[in-house]
Amino acid sequence: MSKEKSSSISQPVNLPPGDLGLPIIGQTLQLLFDQQFPEKQYAKYGAISKTNLLGKPTIFMIGSEAAEFVLSSHMDCFSWKDGWPDNFKKLLGESLFLQDGEEHRRNRRLMMPAFHGQALAGYISTMEEITQRYLDKWTQKCEFNWFDEFKQLTFEIASQLLVGADAGEDVERLSGLFADLTNGLFAIAPFELPFTALGKAVKARDLLLQHITKVIEDRQKNPTKDVLSMLVQVQDEDGSRFGIEELKAQAMLMLFAGHETTTSMLTWLCLELGRHPQVLAIARQEQMELATTGSLNLEQLGQMPYLDQILQEVERLRPSIGGGFRAVVKPFDFKGYHVPKGWQVLYSIRVTHKQEDIYSNPEKFDPDRFSPERQEHKQKPFSLIGFGGGSRICIGIAFAKLEMKIIASHLLRNYQWEVLPSQNLEPFPIPTLRPRDGLKVKFTKL
Ligand code: HEM
């Protein structure tokens, strides 16, 4: 044995501090049921600590520096594909979310144009039409649960613009199937029986795929203006296109990623505006002034600095997704601790957004922290990561922001709402962050 090899074997490995919990399940239950678990890990151990989730040794990485390490500077140490739980692969297929390296880069490059620039401008009228239909429905209903309503609204926008579903019956059926699919993603029991969450999710996946396959075949013959039509036609430099299996998986992912998250942010946006009348008044004023310059278009949507600040603050204080998993494919050192290959990492978005050295009074809802004078998040890179960060930042970020701004503009210009009493509005994190009882409101036209 060479000297170098024997010395590396005898060196003690300085693993991060932390508790591996019970045999097999480790600290999985703490993560699922104690909402403050990542906060407690951070308070006790700092930016890096170890635990065990469902038999996998897991490293918590928390704070801007840790986020930059995982999302950017050392991303070659991590795999997305092997990082997400097996149910994601089973239910969402080989889509962008679960790809790495060259395969991921090629597919992201092909998908990108559908989510940016001119393509976005083409989505505005459909987003507005669908939004207006829901606003009329809400005015008639007067009292309702906004989380449930936003879920339908964002699903309708996603299913029409992303995969070209027809309005009405299609959307209702697909939305029901999607609810079953989402329940299966985080199911702990691995049994695929007709009555288990996973069994129902697999059945829903098959029905969704049947629908998506039909739409793809149709779009191949008659392309329209939805994202799927663009993906059907797009070509790589060498002329290669997405195959049918790839298209099916990407379409499924877009539907999943494109509406749960947006529903979560819209619900918190309306709740925080309901709780902070002064913020609401300034946001309304901004919209009323813009309304005098004509109807909503891409240019006008780019001139809403105060609404942008509010959305940033909702992203910070109420991030839809609490964090992200990665598999460690290359051993690495961080803050003097060593992490071996084969472990997994969970980087925290939620706790990173509460760093006291960056955000003053971090529990307070304060959109002014993003004003041009304060710009608290600019003190350190990777401090605001509600859409992830680095080269794999959310591909739908501009689509989601466009949608949320259109909905918010209409709400602020023409409607008012009151948060009803006697409901539990505590944040509940799974699968995306929402007030526990949804958000019951009384809604009227101004
Ligand atoms: C408010 C709305 C949204 C939020 C908060 C959000 C959040 C995120 C986050 C945090 C990530 C990174 C996860 C990680 O690092 O593990 C991500 C990635 C992703 N998101 Fe979103 N998202 C939103 C809307 C959308 C929409 C509308 C779509 C599109 C259809 C979408 C598609 C994706 C995809 C495909 C990825 C993976 C990108 C890649 O790996 O290259 N998201 N999103």
mmCIF file of N, CA and C and ligand atoms in Angstrom, residues 71 80 84 96-99 104 108 111 115 162 253-255 257-259 261-263 265 319-321 323-326 347 349 385-389 391-397 399-401 403-404, ligand 1:
data_model
loop_
_atom_site.group_PDB
_atom_site.id
_atom_site.type_symbol
_atom_site.label_atom_id
_atom_site.label_comp_id
_atom_site.label_asym_id
_atom_site.label_seq_id
_atom_site.Cartn_x
_atom_site.Cartn_y
_atom_site.Cartn_z
ATOM 1 N N LEU A 71 -25.859 25.603 -4.997
ATOM 2 C CA LEU A 71 -26.551 25.988 -6.229
ATOM 3 C C LEU A 71 -25.607 26.489 -7.320
ATOM 4 N N TRP A 80 -29.194 16.206 -9.082
ATOM 5 C CA TRP A 80 -30.632 16.387 -8.855
ATOM 6 C C TRP A 80 -31.323 15.039 -9.002
ATOM 7 N N TRP A 84 -33.800 13.593 -5.467
ATOM 8 C CA TRP A 84 -35.211 13.657 -5.112
ATOM 9 C C TRP A 84 -35.751 12.281 -4.771
ATOM 10 N N LEU A 96 -36.883 17.597 -16.765
ATOM 11 C CA LEU A 96 -35.790 18.521 -16.454
ATOM 12 C C LEU A 96 -35.387 18.497 -14.975
ATOM 13 N N PHE A 97 -36.398 18.399 -14.148
ATOM 14 C CA PHE A 97 -36.200 18.420 -12.703
ATOM 15 C C PHE A 97 -35.274 17.294 -12.249
ATOM 16 N N LEU A 98 -35.314 16.195 -13.006
ATOM 17 C CA LEU A 98 -34.594 14.996 -12.560
ATOM 18 C C LEU A 98 -33.511 14.610 -13.560
ATOM 19 N N GLN A 99 -32.892 15.624 -14.157
ATOM 20 C CA GLN A 99 -31.806 15.344 -15.096
ATOM 21 C C GLN A 99 -30.551 16.098 -14.677
ATOM 22 N N HIS A 104 -29.323 17.540 -19.128
ATOM 23 C CA HIS A 104 -30.084 18.655 -18.551
ATOM 24 C C HIS A 104 -29.837 19.947 -19.322
ATOM 25 N N ARG A 108 -32.742 22.054 -21.125
ATOM 26 C CA ARG A 108 -33.073 23.375 -20.598
ATOM 27 C C ARG A 108 -32.947 24.423 -21.715
ATOM 28 N N MET A 111 -35.918 24.264 -23.909
ATOM 29 C CA MET A 111 -37.184 24.701 -23.299
ATOM 30 C C MET A 111 -37.235 26.199 -23.029
ATOM 31 N N PHE A 115 -40.279 30.173 -22.272
ATOM 32 C CA PHE A 115 -40.541 30.824 -20.984
ATOM 33 C C PHE A 115 -40.018 32.250 -20.903
ATOM 34 N N LEU A 162 -49.566 25.873 -20.904
ATOM 35 C CA LEU A 162 -48.399 24.995 -20.962
ATOM 36 C C LEU A 162 -48.685 23.759 -21.801
ATOM 37 N N LEU A 253 -44.124 17.602 -15.883
ATOM 38 C CA LEU A 253 -43.393 18.419 -14.914
ATOM 39 C C LEU A 253 -43.890 19.863 -14.929
ATOM 40 N N MET A 254 -44.122 20.388 -16.122
ATOM 41 C CA MET A 254 -44.552 21.795 -16.206
ATOM 42 C C MET A 254 -45.879 21.986 -15.483
ATOM 43 N N LEU A 255 -46.786 21.016 -15.674
ATOM 44 C CA LEU A 255 -48.079 21.132 -14.986
ATOM 45 C C LEU A 255 -47.896 21.104 -13.479
ATOM 46 N N ALA A 257 -45.000 21.698 -11.648
ATOM 47 C CA ALA A 257 -44.216 22.809 -11.097
ATOM 48 C C ALA A 257 -44.926 24.137 -11.280
ATOM 49 N N GLY A 258 -45.825 24.197 -12.280
ATOM 50 C CA GLY A 258 -46.371 25.481 -12.683
ATOM 51 C C GLY A 258 -47.588 25.960 -11.934
ATOM 52 N N HIS A 259 -48.209 25.132 -11.085
ATOM 53 C CA HIS A 259 -49.401 25.695 -10.460
ATOM 54 C C HIS A 259 -49.447 25.617 -8.937
ATOM 55 N N THR A 261 -46.975 25.890 -6.801
ATOM 56 C CA THR A 261 -46.111 26.937 -6.275
ATOM 57 C C THR A 261 -46.748 28.328 -6.412
ATOM 58 N N THR A 262 -47.341 28.569 -7.587
ATOM 59 C CA THR A 262 -47.933 29.883 -7.833
ATOM 60 C C THR A 262 -49.158 30.083 -6.939
ATOM 61 N N THR A 263 -49.922 29.000 -6.732
ATOM 62 C CA THR A 263 -51.079 29.060 -5.828
ATOM 63 C C THR A 263 -50.632 29.492 -4.434
ATOM 64 N N MET A 265 -47.932 31.176 -3.507
ATOM 65 C CA MET A 265 -47.491 32.579 -3.403
ATOM 66 C C MET A 265 -48.657 33.550 -3.499
ATOM 67 N N PRO A 319 -41.800 31.393 1.451
ATOM 68 C CA PRO A 319 -41.367 30.698 0.227
ATOM 69 C C PRO A 319 -42.216 29.445 -0.021
ATOM 70 N N SER A 320 -42.677 29.268 -1.241
ATOM 71 C CA SER A 320 -43.556 28.136 -1.571
ATOM 72 C C SER A 320 -42.871 26.804 -1.261
ATOM 73 N N ILE A 321 -41.574 26.734 -1.577
ATOM 74 C CA ILE A 321 -40.831 25.486 -1.381
ATOM 75 C C ILE A 321 -39.783 25.735 -0.302
ATOM 76 N N GLY A 323 -37.106 24.002 0.555
ATOM 77 C CA GLY A 323 -35.707 23.675 0.278
ATOM 78 C C GLY A 323 -35.617 22.648 -0.835
ATOM 79 N N GLY A 324 -34.408 22.190 -1.123
ATOM 80 C CA GLY A 324 -34.241 21.238 -2.225
ATOM 81 C C GLY A 324 -33.263 20.130 -1.871
ATOM 82 N N PHE A 325 -33.554 18.935 -2.374
ATOM 83 C CA PHE A 325 -32.668 17.788 -2.141
ATOM 84 C C PHE A 325 -31.626 17.667 -3.253
ATOM 85 N N ARG A 326 -30.450 17.176 -2.895
ATOM 86 C CA ARG A 326 -29.426 16.807 -3.878
ATOM 87 C C ARG A 326 -28.713 15.555 -3.359
ATOM 88 N N TYR A 347 -30.747 21.573 1.017
ATOM 89 C CA TYR A 347 -30.429 22.997 1.253
ATOM 90 C C TYR A 347 -31.729 23.705 1.625
ATOM 91 N N ILE A 349 -34.247 26.803 1.875
ATOM 92 C CA ILE A 349 -34.629 28.122 1.371
ATOM 93 C C ILE A 349 -35.223 28.922 2.534
ATOM 94 N N ILE A 385 -33.754 33.211 -2.388
ATOM 95 C CA ILE A 385 -33.650 32.034 -3.273
ATOM 96 C C ILE A 385 -34.972 31.254 -3.345
ATOM 97 N N GLY A 386 -36.087 32.002 -3.296
ATOM 98 C CA GLY A 386 -37.403 31.351 -3.361
ATOM 99 C C GLY A 386 -37.656 30.638 -4.678
ATOM 100 N N PHE A 387 -36.882 30.997 -5.718
ATOM 101 C CA PHE A 387 -36.985 30.298 -7.000
ATOM 102 C C PHE A 387 -35.714 29.495 -7.256
ATOM 103 N N GLY A 388 -34.983 29.142 -6.202
ATOM 104 C CA GLY A 388 -33.691 28.485 -6.375
ATOM 105 C C GLY A 388 -32.663 29.523 -6.809
ATOM 106 N N GLY A 389 -31.584 29.083 -7.473
ATOM 107 C CA GLY A 389 -30.558 30.044 -7.890
ATOM 108 C C GLY A 389 -29.524 29.379 -8.780
ATOM 109 N N SER A 391 -27.353 28.424 -12.226
ATOM 110 C CA SER A 391 -27.759 28.124 -13.604
ATOM 111 C C SER A 391 -29.008 27.249 -13.666
ATOM 112 N N ARG A 392 -29.419 26.665 -12.534
ATOM 113 C CA ARG A 392 -30.651 25.863 -12.526
ATOM 114 C C ARG A 392 -31.766 26.574 -11.773
ATOM 115 N N ILE A 393 -31.723 27.887 -11.791
ATOM 116 C CA ILE A 393 -32.827 28.636 -11.178
ATOM 117 C C ILE A 393 -34.126 28.245 -11.896
ATOM 118 N N CYS A 394 -35.249 28.346 -11.198
ATOM 119 C CA CYS A 394 -36.559 27.972 -11.751
ATOM 120 C C CYS A 394 -36.724 28.447 -13.191
ATOM 121 N N ILE A 395 -37.033 27.532 -14.080
ATOM 122 C CA ILE A 395 -37.177 27.927 -15.495
ATOM 123 C C ILE A 395 -38.458 28.728 -15.702
ATOM 124 N N GLY A 396 -39.427 28.577 -14.771
ATOM 125 C CA GLY A 396 -40.715 29.250 -14.936
ATOM 126 C C GLY A 396 -40.816 30.566 -14.185
ATOM 127 N N ILE A 397 -39.678 31.110 -13.707
ATOM 128 C CA ILE A 397 -39.735 32.299 -12.839
ATOM 129 C C ILE A 397 -40.433 33.485 -13.535
ATOM 130 N N PHE A 399 -42.505 33.396 -16.118
ATOM 131 C CA PHE A 399 -43.903 33.007 -16.377
ATOM 132 C C PHE A 399 -44.722 33.208 -15.093
ATOM 133 N N ALA A 400 -44.192 32.707 -13.972
ATOM 134 C CA ALA A 400 -44.920 32.793 -12.698
ATOM 135 C C ALA A 400 -45.088 34.251 -12.267
ATOM 136 N N LYS A 401 -44.027 35.061 -12.436
ATOM 137 C CA LYS A 401 -44.119 36.466 -12.009
ATOM 138 C C LYS A 401 -45.110 37.225 -12.879
ATOM 139 N N GLU A 403 -47.723 35.965 -14.380
ATOM 140 C CA GLU A 403 -49.070 35.520 -13.971
ATOM 141 C C GLU A 403 -49.492 36.191 -12.653
ATOM 142 N N MET A 404 -48.584 36.206 -11.677
ATOM 143 C CA MET A 404 -48.944 36.772 -10.365
ATOM 144 C C MET A 404 -49.188 38.275 -10.478
HETATM 145 C C1 HEM B 1 -44.308 31.047 -7.673
HETATM 146 C C2 HEM B 1 -44.025 30.104 -8.522
HETATM 147 C C3 HEM B 1 -42.802 29.205 -8.482
HETATM 148 C C4 HEM B 1 -41.900 28.985 -7.474
HETATM 149 C C5 HEM B 1 -41.878 29.609 -6.073
HETATM 150 C C6 HEM B 1 -40.931 28.037 -7.981
HETATM 151 C C7 HEM B 1 -39.830 27.582 -7.264
HETATM 152 C C8 HEM B 1 -38.826 26.783 -7.789
HETATM 153 C C9 HEM B 1 -37.633 26.400 -7.072
HETATM 154 C C10 HEM B 1 -37.305 26.779 -5.636
HETATM 155 C C11 HEM B 1 -36.886 25.651 -7.913
HETATM 156 C C12 HEM B 1 -35.511 25.059 -7.582
HETATM 157 C C13 HEM B 1 -35.621 23.802 -6.744
HETATM 158 C C14 HEM B 1 -34.283 23.265 -6.287
HETATM 159 O O1 HEM B 1 -33.260 23.969 -6.330
HETATM 160 O O2 HEM B 1 -34.243 22.115 -5.857
HETATM 161 C C15 HEM B 1 -37.601 25.525 -9.167
HETATM 162 C C16 HEM B 1 -37.160 24.821 -10.261
HETATM 163 C C17 HEM B 1 -37.942 24.590 -11.363
HETATM 164 N N1 HEM B 1 -39.172 25.163 -11.642
HETATM 165 FE FE1 HEM B 1 -40.177 26.493 -10.511
HETATM 166 N N2 HEM B 1 -41.262 27.691 -9.264
HETATM 167 C C18 HEM B 1 -42.399 28.386 -9.618
HETATM 168 C C19 HEM B 1 -43.056 28.336 -10.837
HETATM 169 C C20 HEM B 1 -42.716 27.520 -11.882
HETATM 170 C C21 HEM B 1 -43.410 27.474 -13.149
HETATM 171 C C22 HEM B 1 -44.575 28.339 -13.563
HETATM 172 C C23 HEM B 1 -42.759 26.521 -13.886
HETATM 173 C C24 HEM B 1 -43.037 26.107 -15.300
HETATM 174 C C25 HEM B 1 -43.652 25.633 -15.956
HETATM 175 C C26 HEM B 1 -41.671 25.989 -13.089
HETATM 176 C C27 HEM B 1 -40.780 25.002 -13.500
HETATM 177 C C28 HEM B 1 -39.614 24.677 -12.835
HETATM 178 C C29 HEM B 1 -38.630 23.735 -13.380
HETATM 179 C C30 HEM B 1 -38.737 22.971 -14.690
HETATM 180 C C31 HEM B 1 -37.576 23.699 -12.456
HETATM 181 C C32 HEM B 1 -36.273 22.911 -12.593
HETATM 182 C C33 HEM B 1 -35.277 23.758 -13.375
HETATM 183 C C34 HEM B 1 -33.963 23.061 -13.677
HETATM 184 O O3 HEM B 1 -33.606 22.128 -12.988
HETATM 185 O O4 HEM B 1 -33.276 23.489 -14.616
HETATM 186 N N3 HEM B 1 -41.665 26.627 -11.878
HETATM 187 N N4 HEM B 1 -38.784 26.250 -9.072
#
